[in-house]
């Protein structure tokens, strides 16, 4: 029962949160158009529902995933953002018709781009909801041309454009957290595009590792060779409260190649822990909304990675807390 011991190990993943910082006023605020505070904007009547952003390493090009389109914007000039190239990627009329016949709103049937990651120095990997039938494609970063016929995107991208997902590519492999079925009740954390002796991996569905999660983001910590997934889900350990939402961090080791027998093609290093944001005498800020990480200074240990999270409360609309925290893996 290798799985069980892994489960108990997961409790050892400890996260430390500094006290909640609430009711802070921003250090800097200014009105749009204020002198010396130049804001550069880009908008186009044909571009809507922008959902994913990806900045090139040299920070000159911003790739944008939107509805039925991927754009490459030149952001290298301070005073203007210009469109460099655009890939139109929309479902055919027949696909749209089928989507609508399945009872979906026509407005939700376009291809909402939800995964946009660099695959290597020449290609971007992109996935979209594509009329509730997700597709993924290789796109050249220079010209935004599709270099192959799109693949099926099941397990890589949500079907439903209102479902949140997260994806990160490390060493040419795609790590994703998304819902992997049309009806939206099969959440999955999985690895794709593995080659050679490395195989694609996923969570075992039958063990209930995830409980109706909302995926928020994922981070790669190079020194630890780990991928972290951040999400919120229903906390089954709190069965005295109806549907108590709990924020989580889970980890996966990149060296994972799955296990034996029933664990073939399944993660053997998956572990999750709770992220608790709570000030004294207050209800917890239990719903993670977004997270970002600040890598440690050069030469500093990986433990110095600083995470910033935005949390809200399940019970109080409008309450928000911003947290910064380190994670210690014990
Ligand atoms: C990047 O990946 C694509 C798709 O697999 C491949 O065709 C291309 O040759 C790769 N480029 C490099 C520089 O490895
Ligand atoms: C797309 O944008 C429109 C207009 O802002 C909005 O009403 C709609 O909900 C968006 N669709 C998705 C899937 O986010």
Coordinates of C-alpha atoms and ligand atoms in Angstrom, one line a residue:
X1 CA 0.0 0.0 0.0
X2 CA 2.6 2.4 -1.2
X3 CA -0.2 5.0 -1.7
X4 CA -1.2 5.1 1.9
X5 CA 2.3 5.8 3.2
X6 CA 2.5 8.6 0.6
X7 CA -0.7 10.0 2.0
X8 CA 0.7 10.2 5.5
X9 CA 3.9 11.8 4.2
X10 CA 1.8 14.5 2.7
X11 CA 1.0 15.9 6.2
X12 CA 4.7 16.6 6.6
X13 CA 4.5 19.3 3.9
X14 CA 4.3 22.3 6.1
X15 CA 3.5 25.8 5.0
X16 CA 4.1 28.8 7.1
X17 CA 2.0 31.9 6.8
X18 CA 2.8 35.3 8.2
X19 CA 0.0 37.0 10.0
X20 CA -2.7 38.3 7.6
X21 CA -2.2 41.7 6.3
X22 CA -5.6 43.3 5.9
X23 CA -6.9 46.8 5.4
X24 CA -3.6 48.1 4.0
X25 CA -3.7 51.1 1.7
X26 CA -1.5 50.9 -1.4
X27 CA 1.9 52.5 -1.1
X28 CA 1.5 54.2 -4.4
X29 CA -1.7 55.2 -6.2
X30 CA -2.3 57.6 -9.0
X31 CA -4.9 58.5 -11.6
X32 CA -4.7 57.4 -15.1
X33 CA -3.0 60.1 -17.2
X34 CA -1.2 61.6 -14.2
X35 CA 2.0 63.3 -15.3
X36 CA 5.1 61.1 -15.1
X37 CA 2.9 58.0 -14.8
X38 CA 2.6 56.8 -18.3
X39 CA 0.3 53.9 -19.0
X40 CA 0.6 52.2 -22.3
X41 CA -2.5 50.4 -23.5
X42 CA -3.3 48.1 -26.4
X43 CA -6.8 47.3 -27.5
X44 CA -8.4 46.0 -30.6
X45 CA -12.1 45.6 -31.4
X46 CA -11.4 42.1 -32.7
X47 CA -9.7 40.9 -29.5
X48 CA -11.8 39.9 -26.5
X49 CA -11.7 37.6 -23.5
X50 CA -8.0 37.8 -23.0
X51 CA -7.1 35.0 -20.6
X52 CA -3.4 34.1 -20.8
X53 CA -0.2 36.1 -21.0
X54 CA 3.3 34.9 -21.7
X55 CA 6.3 37.2 -21.8
X56 CA 9.3 36.3 -23.9
X57 CA 12.6 35.9 -22.0
X58 CA 14.1 39.1 -23.4
X59 CA 10.8 40.8 -22.3
X60 CA 10.3 42.3 -25.8
X61 CA 7.2 40.3 -26.8
X62 CA 4.1 39.6 -24.9
X63 CA 2.0 36.7 -26.1
X64 CA -1.6 36.9 -25.4
X65 CA -4.2 34.2 -25.5
X66 CA -7.7 35.5 -26.2
X67 CA -11.0 34.4 -27.7
X68 CA -10.2 32.5 -31.0
X69 CA -6.8 34.1 -31.2
X70 CA -3.2 34.2 -30.0
X71 CA -1.4 37.5 -30.4
X72 CA 2.2 38.6 -30.3
X73 CA 2.5 42.1 -29.0
X74 CA 5.7 44.1 -29.3
X75 CA 6.2 45.6 -25.8
X76 CA 9.8 46.7 -26.3
X77 CA 9.0 50.4 -26.7
X78 CA 8.0 52.4 -23.7
X79 CA 5.4 54.6 -25.4
X80 CA 3.5 52.1 -27.5
X81 CA 2.4 48.5 -27.7
X82 CA 2.0 47.2 -31.2
X83 CA 0.6 44.1 -32.8
X84 CA 3.4 42.0 -34.3
X85 CA 1.4 39.0 -35.4
X86 CA -1.8 37.2 -34.8
X87 CA -3.0 33.6 -35.1
X88 CA -6.7 33.2 -35.6
X89 CA -7.8 29.9 -34.2
X90 CA -11.5 29.3 -34.1
X91 CA -13.8 26.3 -34.3
X92 CA -15.5 25.7 -37.7
X93 CA -19.2 26.4 -38.2
X94 CA -19.8 22.7 -37.9
X95 CA -17.9 22.5 -34.5
X96 CA -19.9 25.5 -33.3
X97 CA -23.2 23.9 -34.4
X98 CA -22.3 20.7 -32.5
X99 CA -21.4 22.7 -29.4
X100 CA -24.7 24.5 -29.5
X101 CA -26.6 21.2 -30.2
X102 CA -25.0 19.8 -27.0
X103 CA -26.9 22.5 -25.2
X104 CA -24.1 25.1 -24.7
X105 CA -24.6 28.8 -25.1
X106 CA -23.2 29.9 -28.5
X107 CA -21.2 32.7 -26.6
X108 CA -19.3 30.0 -24.7
X109 CA -18.5 27.9 -27.8
X110 CA -15.5 29.8 -29.3
X111 CA -11.9 28.8 -28.6
X112 CA -10.9 30.4 -25.4
X113 CA -7.1 30.1 -25.1
X114 CA -6.2 28.8 -21.7
X115 CA -2.7 27.3 -22.0
X116 CA 0.2 29.3 -23.4
X117 CA 3.7 28.2 -22.5
X118 CA 7.1 28.1 -24.1
X119 CA 7.9 24.6 -25.2
X120 CA 11.5 25.3 -26.4
X121 CA 13.4 28.2 -27.9
X122 CA 11.4 28.1 -31.2
X123 CA 7.9 26.9 -30.2
X124 CA 5.0 27.8 -28.0
X125 CA 2.4 25.2 -26.8
X126 CA -1.1 26.5 -26.7
X127 CA -4.5 25.0 -25.8
X128 CA -8.0 26.3 -26.0
X129 CA -11.5 25.2 -25.1
X130 CA -12.5 24.9 -28.8
X131 CA -16.2 24.5 -28.7
X132 CA -16.2 22.4 -25.6
X133 CA -13.7 20.0 -27.3
X134 CA -10.3 21.2 -26.1
X135 CA -7.4 21.3 -28.6
X136 CA -3.7 21.9 -28.3
X137 CA -1.2 23.1 -30.8
X138 CA 2.5 23.9 -31.4
X139 CA 3.0 27.4 -32.6
X140 CA 6.2 29.0 -33.8
X141 CA 7.1 31.9 -31.5
X142 CA 8.6 33.9 -34.3
X143 CA 5.7 33.9 -36.8
X144 CA 2.8 32.5 -34.8
X145 CA 2.2 29.8 -37.3
X146 CA 0.8 26.4 -36.3
X147 CA 3.5 23.9 -37.0
X148 CA 1.3 20.8 -36.8
X149 CA -2.3 19.8 -36.9
X150 CA -3.9 20.5 -33.4
X151 CA -4.0 17.6 -30.9
X152 CA -6.8 16.6 -28.7
X153 CA -6.5 18.7 -25.4
X154 CA -8.3 16.5 -22.9
X155 CA -6.6 16.6 -19.5
X156 CA -4.6 19.7 -20.6
X157 CA -7.2 22.4 -20.9
X158 CA -10.8 22.7 -19.6
X159 CA -13.8 22.1 -21.8
X160 CA -15.8 24.8 -20.0
X161 CA -14.4 28.3 -20.5
X162 CA -15.6 29.3 -17.0
X163 CA -13.5 26.6 -15.3
X164 CA -10.1 27.7 -14.0
X165 CA -7.0 25.7 -14.9
X166 CA -3.2 26.0 -14.6
X167 CA -0.4 24.8 -16.8
X168 CA 3.4 25.0 -16.8
X169 CA 6.0 23.6 -19.1
X170 CA 9.3 22.5 -17.7
X171 CA 12.0 20.7 -19.8
X172 CA 9.5 20.2 -22.6
X173 CA 6.9 18.5 -20.4
X174 CA 3.5 20.0 -19.6
X175 CA 2.2 19.9 -16.1
X176 CA -1.4 20.8 -15.8
X177 CA -4.3 21.1 -13.3
X178 CA -7.6 21.1 -15.0
X179 CA -10.9 19.3 -15.4
X180 CA -10.6 16.4 -17.8
X181 CA -14.1 15.7 -18.9
X182 CA -17.0 17.4 -20.6
X183 CA -19.3 17.4 -17.6
X184 CA -16.7 19.1 -15.4
X185 CA -16.4 16.6 -12.6
X186 CA -13.1 14.9 -13.2
X187 CA -10.4 17.1 -11.9
X188 CA -6.9 16.0 -12.7
X189 CA -3.2 17.0 -12.1
X190 CA -1.2 15.4 -14.9
X191 CA 2.0 15.5 -16.9
X192 CA 2.0 15.4 -20.7
X193 CA 4.5 15.4 -23.6
X194 CA 6.9 13.1 -21.8
X195 CA 9.2 11.2 -24.1
X196 CA 11.4 8.1 -24.0
X197 CA 11.5 6.3 -20.7
X198 CA 9.5 9.1 -19.0
X199 CA 5.8 8.5 -19.3
X200 CA 2.8 10.8 -19.0
X201 CA 1.5 10.7 -15.5
X202 CA -1.8 11.5 -13.7
X203 CA -3.5 11.2 -10.4
X204 CA -5.5 8.1 -9.7
X205 CA -9.1 9.0 -10.1
X206 CA -10.4 6.4 -7.8
X207 CA -8.6 7.7 -4.6
X208 CA -10.3 11.0 -4.4
X209 CA -7.1 13.1 -4.2
X210 CA -9.0 16.2 -5.3
X211 CA -12.4 17.4 -4.1
X212 CA -14.0 19.7 -6.5
X213 CA -10.9 21.9 -6.9
X214 CA -10.5 25.3 -8.4
X215 CA -7.0 25.5 -9.8
X216 CA -5.2 28.7 -9.3
X217 CA -1.5 28.5 -10.4
X218 CA 1.6 26.4 -10.6
X219 CA 5.2 27.1 -9.9
X220 CA 8.5 25.4 -10.7
X221 CA 11.2 25.5 -8.1
X222 CA 14.4 24.5 -10.0
X223 CA 16.6 23.8 -6.9
X224 CA 14.1 21.3 -5.6
X225 CA 13.1 19.9 -9.0
X226 CA 9.5 20.2 -7.9
X227 CA 6.3 21.6 -9.3
X228 CA 3.8 23.2 -6.9
X229 CA 0.2 23.5 -7.7
X230 CA -2.0 26.0 -5.9
X231 CA -5.7 25.5 -5.7
X232 CA -8.8 25.6 -3.4
X233 CA -11.1 22.7 -2.9
X234 CA -13.8 21.3 -0.5
X235 CA -12.0 20.3 2.7
X236 CA -13.3 16.9 3.5
X237 CA -11.4 16.8 6.7
X238 CA -13.8 19.4 8.0
X239 CA -16.9 17.4 7.7
X240 CA -18.7 19.4 10.4
X241 CA -19.1 22.4 8.1
X242 CA -21.0 22.0 4.9
X243 CA -18.7 22.6 2.0
X244 CA -15.9 24.3 3.8
X245 CA -13.4 25.5 1.2
X246 CA -9.7 25.0 1.9
X247 CA -6.7 26.4 0.1
X248 CA -4.0 24.0 -0.8
X249 CA -0.5 23.7 -2.1
X250 CA 0.5 20.3 -3.6
X251 CA 3.8 19.2 -4.9
X252 CA 5.1 16.8 -7.5
X253 CA 8.6 15.7 -8.1
X254 CA 9.9 16.1 -11.6
X255 CA 11.8 12.8 -11.3
X256 CA 8.6 10.9 -10.8
X257 CA 8.1 8.2 -13.5
X258 CA 5.1 6.5 -11.9
X259 CA 5.0 3.3 -9.9
X260 CA 4.4 -0.4 -10.3
X261 CA 1.3 -2.4 -11.1
X262 CA -1.8 -0.2 -10.3
X263 CA 0.4 2.8 -9.9
X264 CA 1.7 2.6 -13.5
X265 CA 1.4 6.0 -15.1
X266 CA 0.3 7.4 -11.8
X267 CA 2.1 10.0 -9.6
X268 CA 4.0 8.5 -6.7
X269 CA 5.2 11.8 -5.3
X270 CA 1.9 13.7 -5.0
X271 CA 1.4 15.4 -1.7
X272 CA -0.8 18.2 -0.5
X273 CA -1.1 20.5 2.5
X274 CA -3.4 23.3 3.6
X275 CA -2.6 27.0 3.2
X276 CA -4.2 28.6 6.2
X277 CA -4.6 32.4 6.3
X278 CA -6.2 33.5 9.5
X279 CA -5.7 36.4 11.9
X280 CA -6.6 36.1 15.6
X281 CA -10.3 36.0 16.3
X282 CA -11.3 36.2 12.7
X283 CA -12.8 33.7 10.3
X284 CA -10.1 32.4 8.0
X285 CA -9.5 33.8 4.5
X286 CA -9.9 30.4 3.1
X287 CA -10.4 30.9 -0.7
X288 CA -7.2 31.4 -2.6
X289 CA -7.7 33.7 -5.6
X290 CA -4.2 34.1 -7.0
X291 CA -0.6 33.5 -6.2
X292 CA 2.8 34.5 -7.5
X293 CA 6.3 33.7 -6.5
X294 CA 9.5 35.7 -6.1
X295 CA 12.5 33.5 -6.7
X296 CA 15.3 33.8 -4.0
X297 CA 18.3 36.1 -4.6
X298 CA 21.1 34.4 -6.5
X299 CA 22.9 32.0 -4.2
X300 CA 20.2 32.0 -1.6
X301 CA 18.5 28.6 -0.7
X302 CA 15.3 27.6 -2.4
X303 CA 13.5 28.0 0.9
X304 CA 13.9 31.7 0.5
X305 CA 11.4 31.7 -2.4
X306 CA 8.7 34.1 -1.4
X307 CA 5.1 33.5 -2.4
X308 CA 2.4 36.2 -2.5
X309 CA -1.2 35.0 -2.3
X310 CA -4.5 36.8 -2.5
X311 CA -7.1 35.2 -0.3
X312 CA -10.8 35.9 0.2
X313 CA -13.3 34.6 2.7
X314 CA -16.1 32.1 1.9
X315 CA -18.3 33.9 4.4
X316 CA -17.6 37.6 3.8
X317 CA -18.0 39.1 0.4
X318 CA -15.4 41.8 -0.2
X319 CA -12.9 40.7 2.4
X320 CA -9.5 40.2 1.0
X321 CA -6.2 39.4 2.5
X322 CA -2.8 39.6 0.9
X323 CA -0.2 37.2 2.3
X324 CA 3.4 36.6 1.8
X325 CA 4.9 33.4 2.9
X326 CA 7.8 31.0 2.6
X327 CA 7.2 27.2 2.4
X328 CA 9.3 24.8 4.3
X329 CA 9.3 21.3 3.2
X330 CA 10.1 18.9 6.0
Ligands
LIG1 C1 10.7 22.6 -30.5 O1 9.6 21.7 -30.5 C2 9.0 21.5 -31.7 C3 7.8 20.6 -31.5 O2 8.2 19.4 -30.9 C4 10.1 20.9 -32.7 O3 9.5 20.8 -34.0 C5 11.2 21.9 -32.8 O4 12.2 21.3 -33.6 C6 11.8 22.1 -31.4 N1 12.8 23.2 -31.5 C7 14.0 23.0 -30.9 C8 15.0 24.2 -31.1 O5 14.3 22.0 -30.3
LIG2 C1 -16.1 36.9 -22.6 O1 -16.3 38.3 -22.5 C2 -17.7 38.7 -22.4 C3 -17.7 40.3 -22.4 O2 -16.8 40.8 -21.4 C4 -18.2 38.2 -21.1 O3 -19.6 38.5 -20.9 C5 -18.1 36.6 -21.1 O4 -18.6 36.1 -19.9 C6 -16.7 36.2 -21.4 N1 -16.6 34.8 -21.6 C7 -15.8 34.0 -20.9 C8 -15.9 32.5 -21.2 O5 -15.1 34.4 -20.1

